């Protein structure tokens, strides 16, 4: 009973935070362009490109970082997809008064694949190239926020997706 109560309260807070963060229908074109451009940076095509293009052209540390990013991206997305099918949390667009401002890739919300994908690549490159660390992590964090702003995910979905990516990245680097 206590566990259900805690999960229920977390879900209520997640939904309330979503309602505060989601971009309304009256948002400016510039606002929509900004959040949409960010969200596409976390899509599978962009994430794979950011992770693997250095494999084709780089040497040394950048090549190692690209290999680690590729593994982290692949493993974290497998974990995300497994959890999505176990939890089956519906997207905010089902049962809320908002519609997503972007196409959603599937009907499951928890956890966010975009947030996991972008954080997977950013975390590995940030851990390898410390001078780029904060900018990469901030961009990845904002990509996760874009999923909430555009109505595709609840904030908790985004946060857990990013935590999965970081945990996977730590494991990949530890095994390297």
PDB file of C-alpha atoms in Angstrom:
ATOM      1  CA  UNK A   1       0.000   0.000   0.000  1.00  0.00           C
ATOM      2  CA  UNK A   2       2.788   2.433   0.886  1.00  0.00           C
ATOM      3  CA  UNK A   3       4.626   1.684  -2.354  1.00  0.00           C
ATOM      4  CA  UNK A   4       1.488   2.341  -4.426  1.00  0.00           C
ATOM      5  CA  UNK A   5       0.895   5.574  -2.554  1.00  0.00           C
ATOM      6  CA  UNK A   6       4.441   6.759  -3.246  1.00  0.00           C
ATOM      7  CA  UNK A   7       4.181   5.891  -6.956  1.00  0.00           C
ATOM      8  CA  UNK A   8       0.811   7.609  -7.154  1.00  0.00           C
ATOM      9  CA  UNK A   9       2.188  10.790  -5.582  1.00  0.00           C
ATOM     10  CA  UNK A  10       5.217  10.754  -7.909  1.00  0.00           C
ATOM     11  CA  UNK A  11       2.923  10.340 -10.908  1.00  0.00           C
ATOM     12  CA  UNK A  12       0.744  13.234  -9.741  1.00  0.00           C
ATOM     13  CA  UNK A  13       3.776  15.491  -9.347  1.00  0.00           C
ATOM     14  CA  UNK A  14       5.132  14.407 -12.726  1.00  0.00           C
ATOM     15  CA  UNK A  15       1.822  15.300 -14.397  1.00  0.00           C
ATOM     16  CA  UNK A  16       1.652  18.664 -12.597  1.00  0.00           C
ATOM     17  CA  UNK A  17       5.192  19.514 -13.669  1.00  0.00           C
ATOM     18  CA  UNK A  18       4.362  18.477 -17.222  1.00  0.00           C
ATOM     19  CA  UNK A  19       1.442  20.933 -17.263  1.00  0.00           C
ATOM     20  CA  UNK A  20       3.788  23.736 -16.201  1.00  0.00           C
ATOM     21  CA  UNK A  21       6.474  22.900 -18.778  1.00  0.00           C
ATOM     22  CA  UNK A  22       4.536  21.971 -21.926  1.00  0.00           C
ATOM     23  CA  UNK A  23       4.418  24.592 -24.664  1.00  0.00           C
ATOM     24  CA  UNK A  24       0.888  25.813 -25.304  1.00  0.00           C
ATOM     25  CA  UNK A  25      -0.814  26.094 -28.660  1.00  0.00           C
ATOM     26  CA  UNK A  26      -0.231  29.865 -28.665  1.00  0.00           C
ATOM     27  CA  UNK A  27       3.584  29.568 -28.576  1.00  0.00           C
ATOM     28  CA  UNK A  28       5.494  31.664 -31.085  1.00  0.00           C
ATOM     29  CA  UNK A  29       7.001  30.148 -34.207  1.00  0.00           C
ATOM     30  CA  UNK A  30      10.475  30.945 -32.872  1.00  0.00           C
ATOM     31  CA  UNK A  31       9.768  29.056 -29.651  1.00  0.00           C
ATOM     32  CA  UNK A  32       8.441  26.057 -31.555  1.00  0.00           C
ATOM     33  CA  UNK A  33      11.407  26.117 -33.936  1.00  0.00           C
ATOM     34  CA  UNK A  34      13.888  26.215 -31.032  1.00  0.00           C
ATOM     35  CA  UNK A  35      12.360  23.266 -29.132  1.00  0.00           C
ATOM     36  CA  UNK A  36      11.737  21.243 -32.296  1.00  0.00           C
ATOM     37  CA  UNK A  37      15.310  21.723 -33.537  1.00  0.00           C
ATOM     38  CA  UNK A  38      16.598  20.618 -30.143  1.00  0.00           C
ATOM     39  CA  UNK A  39      14.381  17.551 -30.030  1.00  0.00           C
ATOM     40  CA  UNK A  40      15.567  16.436 -33.474  1.00  0.00           C
ATOM     41  CA  UNK A  41      19.169  16.620 -32.239  1.00  0.00           C
ATOM     42  CA  UNK A  42      18.218  13.796 -29.865  1.00  0.00           C
ATOM     43  CA  UNK A  43      16.597  11.616 -32.486  1.00  0.00           C
ATOM     44  CA  UNK A  44      18.113   8.322 -33.540  1.00  0.00           C
ATOM     45  CA  UNK A  45      19.592   9.637 -36.802  1.00  0.00           C
ATOM     46  CA  UNK A  46      21.386  12.556 -35.175  1.00  0.00           C
ATOM     47  CA  UNK A  47      22.496  10.510 -32.165  1.00  0.00           C
ATOM     48  CA  UNK A  48      23.951   7.754 -34.345  1.00  0.00           C
ATOM     49  CA  UNK A  49      25.716  10.363 -36.478  1.00  0.00           C
ATOM     50  CA  UNK A  50      27.199  12.156 -33.450  1.00  0.00           C
ATOM     51  CA  UNK A  51      28.283   8.835 -31.982  1.00  0.00           C
ATOM     52  CA  UNK A  52      29.624   7.031 -35.026  1.00  0.00           C
ATOM     53  CA  UNK A  53      30.816   9.557 -37.642  1.00  0.00           C
ATOM     54  CA  UNK A  54      34.100   9.991 -35.748  1.00  0.00           C
ATOM     55  CA  UNK A  55      34.699   6.252 -36.242  1.00  0.00           C
ATOM     56  CA  UNK A  56      35.096   6.890 -39.963  1.00  0.00           C
ATOM     57  CA  UNK A  57      37.480   9.827 -39.706  1.00  0.00           C
ATOM     58  CA  UNK A  58      39.103   9.962 -36.286  1.00  0.00           C
ATOM     59  CA  UNK A  59      42.176   8.498 -34.674  1.00  0.00           C
ATOM     60  CA  UNK A  60      43.223   8.039 -31.061  1.00  0.00           C
ATOM     61  CA  UNK A  61      41.027   9.212 -28.204  1.00  0.00           C
ATOM     62  CA  UNK A  62      38.207  10.468 -30.454  1.00  0.00           C
ATOM     63  CA  UNK A  63      37.939   7.063 -32.103  1.00  0.00           C
ATOM     64  CA  UNK A  64      37.839   5.311 -28.709  1.00  0.00           C
ATOM     65  CA  UNK A  65      35.230   7.799 -27.519  1.00  0.00           C
ATOM     66  CA  UNK A  66      33.142   7.151 -30.639  1.00  0.00           C
ATOM     67  CA  UNK A  67      33.285   3.387 -30.046  1.00  0.00           C
ATOM     68  CA  UNK A  68      32.220   3.857 -26.426  1.00  0.00           C
ATOM     69  CA  UNK A  69      29.444   6.246 -27.502  1.00  0.00           C
ATOM     70  CA  UNK A  70      28.176   3.697 -30.020  1.00  0.00           C
ATOM     71  CA  UNK A  71      28.046   0.957 -27.386  1.00  0.00           C
ATOM     72  CA  UNK A  72      26.467   3.237 -24.803  1.00  0.00           C
ATOM     73  CA  UNK A  73      23.860   4.455 -27.277  1.00  0.00           C
ATOM     74  CA  UNK A  74      22.977   0.919 -28.387  1.00  0.00           C
ATOM     75  CA  UNK A  75      22.790  -0.555 -24.893  1.00  0.00           C
ATOM     76  CA  UNK A  76      20.884   2.345 -23.350  1.00  0.00           C
ATOM     77  CA  UNK A  77      18.285   2.277 -26.136  1.00  0.00           C
ATOM     78  CA  UNK A  78      17.832  -1.477 -25.687  1.00  0.00           C
ATOM     79  CA  UNK A  79      17.282  -0.911 -21.963  1.00  0.00           C
ATOM     80  CA  UNK A  80      14.841   1.946 -22.678  1.00  0.00           C
ATOM     81  CA  UNK A  81      12.815  -0.175 -25.098  1.00  0.00           C
ATOM     82  CA  UNK A  82      12.670  -3.085 -22.650  1.00  0.00           C
ATOM     83  CA  UNK A  83      11.477  -0.822 -19.834  1.00  0.00           C
ATOM     84  CA  UNK A  84       8.906   0.856 -22.110  1.00  0.00           C
ATOM     85  CA  UNK A  85       7.340  -2.523 -22.815  1.00  0.00           C
ATOM     86  CA  UNK A  86       7.369  -3.535 -19.150  1.00  0.00           C
ATOM     87  CA  UNK A  87       5.965  -0.290 -17.729  1.00  0.00           C
ATOM     88  CA  UNK A  88       3.637   0.675 -20.635  1.00  0.00           C
ATOM     89  CA  UNK A  89       3.086   4.215 -19.390  1.00  0.00           C
ATOM     90  CA  UNK A  90       0.885   6.103 -21.808  1.00  0.00           C
ATOM     91  CA  UNK A  91       2.108   9.312 -23.379  1.00  0.00           C
ATOM     92  CA  UNK A  92       0.871  12.611 -21.952  1.00  0.00           C
ATOM     93  CA  UNK A  93      -1.148  13.178 -25.117  1.00  0.00           C
ATOM     94  CA  UNK A  94      -3.455  10.365 -24.005  1.00  0.00           C
ATOM     95  CA  UNK A  95      -5.695  11.736 -21.290  1.00  0.00           C
ATOM     96  CA  UNK A  96      -4.343  15.294 -21.186  1.00  0.00           C
ATOM     97  CA  UNK A  97      -5.690  18.380 -22.904  1.00  0.00           C
ATOM     98  CA  UNK A  98      -2.520  18.864 -24.983  1.00  0.00           C
ATOM     99  CA  UNK A  99      -1.381  17.254 -28.188  1.00  0.00           C
ATOM    100  CA  UNK A 100       2.274  16.643 -28.933  1.00  0.00           C
ATOM    101  CA  UNK A 101       3.894  19.222 -31.181  1.00  0.00           C
ATOM    102  CA  UNK A 102       6.050  16.491 -32.757  1.00  0.00           C
ATOM    103  CA  UNK A 103       5.465  12.975 -33.991  1.00  0.00           C
ATOM    104  CA  UNK A 104       5.893  10.429 -31.232  1.00  0.00           C
ATOM    105  CA  UNK A 105       7.754   7.263 -32.242  1.00  0.00           C
ATOM    106  CA  UNK A 106       5.590   4.857 -30.231  1.00  0.00           C
ATOM    107  CA  UNK A 107       2.747   4.874 -27.728  1.00  0.00           C
ATOM    108  CA  UNK A 108       4.897   4.358 -24.639  1.00  0.00           C
ATOM    109  CA  UNK A 109       6.195   7.288 -22.645  1.00  0.00           C
ATOM    110  CA  UNK A 110       8.474   5.902 -19.921  1.00  0.00           C
ATOM    111  CA  UNK A 111      11.437   6.344 -20.264  1.00  0.00           C
ATOM    112  CA  UNK A 112      12.373   8.813 -22.994  1.00  0.00           C
ATOM    113  CA  UNK A 113      14.475   7.341 -25.797  1.00  0.00           C
ATOM    114  CA  UNK A 114      15.437  10.784 -27.129  1.00  0.00           C
ATOM    115  CA  UNK A 115      16.698  11.827 -23.696  1.00  0.00           C
ATOM    116  CA  UNK A 116      18.635   8.575 -23.351  1.00  0.00           C
ATOM    117  CA  UNK A 117      20.108   8.780 -26.858  1.00  0.00           C
ATOM    118  CA  UNK A 118      21.368  12.339 -26.558  1.00  0.00           C
ATOM    119  CA  UNK A 119      22.730  11.829 -23.039  1.00  0.00           C
ATOM    120  CA  UNK A 120      24.459   8.573 -24.081  1.00  0.00           C
ATOM    121  CA  UNK A 121      26.544  10.349 -26.685  1.00  0.00           C
ATOM    122  CA  UNK A 122      27.072  13.526 -24.655  1.00  0.00           C
ATOM    123  CA  UNK A 123      28.103  11.676 -21.493  1.00  0.00           C
ATOM    124  CA  UNK A 124      30.759   9.567 -23.214  1.00  0.00           C
ATOM    125  CA  UNK A 125      32.270  12.467 -25.150  1.00  0.00           C
ATOM    126  CA  UNK A 126      32.106  14.694 -22.050  1.00  0.00           C
ATOM    127  CA  UNK A 127      33.873  12.033 -19.974  1.00  0.00           C
ATOM    128  CA  UNK A 128      36.607  11.767 -22.600  1.00  0.00           C
ATOM    129  CA  UNK A 129      36.989  15.442 -23.509  1.00  0.00           C
ATOM    130  CA  UNK A 130      36.559  17.332 -20.257  1.00  0.00           C
ATOM    131  CA  UNK A 131      36.754  20.796 -21.804  1.00  0.00           C
ATOM    132  CA  UNK A 132      33.601  19.994 -23.785  1.00  0.00           C
ATOM    133  CA  UNK A 133      31.879  18.325 -20.843  1.00  0.00           C
ATOM    134  CA  UNK A 134      29.536  20.990 -19.562  1.00  0.00           C
ATOM    135  CA  UNK A 135      28.407  22.260 -22.982  1.00  0.00           C
ATOM    136  CA  UNK A 136      27.659  18.712 -24.177  1.00  0.00           C
ATOM    137  CA  UNK A 137      25.798  17.761 -20.999  1.00  0.00           C
ATOM    138  CA  UNK A 138      23.768  20.986 -21.003  1.00  0.00           C
ATOM    139  CA  UNK A 139      22.742  20.445 -24.634  1.00  0.00           C
ATOM    140  CA  UNK A 140      21.759  16.842 -23.858  1.00  0.00           C
ATOM    141  CA  UNK A 141      19.766  17.990 -20.823  1.00  0.00           C
ATOM    142  CA  UNK A 142      17.909  20.547 -22.935  1.00  0.00           C
ATOM    143  CA  UNK A 143      17.170  17.914 -25.571  1.00  0.00           C
ATOM    144  CA  UNK A 144      15.471  15.951 -22.808  1.00  0.00           C
ATOM    145  CA  UNK A 145      13.548  19.048 -21.699  1.00  0.00           C
ATOM    146  CA  UNK A 146      12.455  19.582 -25.314  1.00  0.00           C
ATOM    147  CA  UNK A 147      10.594  16.265 -25.187  1.00  0.00           C
ATOM    148  CA  UNK A 148       8.515  17.608 -22.292  1.00  0.00           C
ATOM    149  CA  UNK A 149       8.107  21.088 -23.777  1.00  0.00           C
ATOM    150  CA  UNK A 150       6.770  19.566 -27.002  1.00  0.00           C
ATOM    151  CA  UNK A 151       4.336  17.295 -25.159  1.00  0.00           C
ATOM    152  CA  UNK A 152       5.904  13.922 -25.970  1.00  0.00           C
ATOM    153  CA  UNK A 153       6.985  12.966 -22.425  1.00  0.00           C
ATOM    154  CA  UNK A 154       6.510  13.654 -18.762  1.00  0.00           C
ATOM    155  CA  UNK A 155       9.521  15.137 -16.902  1.00  0.00           C
ATOM    156  CA  UNK A 156      10.117  11.832 -15.071  1.00  0.00           C
ATOM    157  CA  UNK A 157      10.346  10.010 -18.414  1.00  0.00           C
ATOM    158  CA  UNK A 158      13.059  12.403 -19.509  1.00  0.00           C
ATOM    159  CA  UNK A 159      14.983  12.192 -16.244  1.00  0.00           C
ATOM    160  CA  UNK A 160      14.960   8.383 -16.131  1.00  0.00           C
ATOM    161  CA  UNK A 161      16.021   8.189 -19.792  1.00  0.00           C
ATOM    162  CA  UNK A 162      19.008  10.395 -19.027  1.00  0.00           C
ATOM    163  CA  UNK A 163      19.893   8.410 -15.893  1.00  0.00           C
ATOM    164  CA  UNK A 164      19.791   5.163 -17.889  1.00  0.00           C
ATOM    165  CA  UNK A 165      22.206   6.695 -20.393  1.00  0.00           C
ATOM    166  CA  UNK A 166      24.609   7.865 -17.690  1.00  0.00           C
ATOM    167  CA  UNK A 167      24.530   4.509 -15.884  1.00  0.00           C
ATOM    168  CA  UNK A 168      25.113   2.690 -19.165  1.00  0.00           C
ATOM    169  CA  UNK A 169      27.952   5.062 -20.033  1.00  0.00           C
ATOM    170  CA  UNK A 170      29.607   4.446 -16.673  1.00  0.00           C
ATOM    171  CA  UNK A 171      29.324   0.679 -17.214  1.00  0.00           C
ATOM    172  CA  UNK A 172      30.732   0.849 -20.759  1.00  0.00           C
ATOM    173  CA  UNK A 173      33.677   2.981 -19.665  1.00  0.00           C
ATOM    174  CA  UNK A 174      34.341   0.676 -16.692  1.00  0.00           C
ATOM    175  CA  UNK A 175      34.472  -2.363 -18.990  1.00  0.00           C
ATOM    176  CA  UNK A 176      36.709  -0.666 -21.574  1.00  0.00           C
TER     177      UNK A 176
END
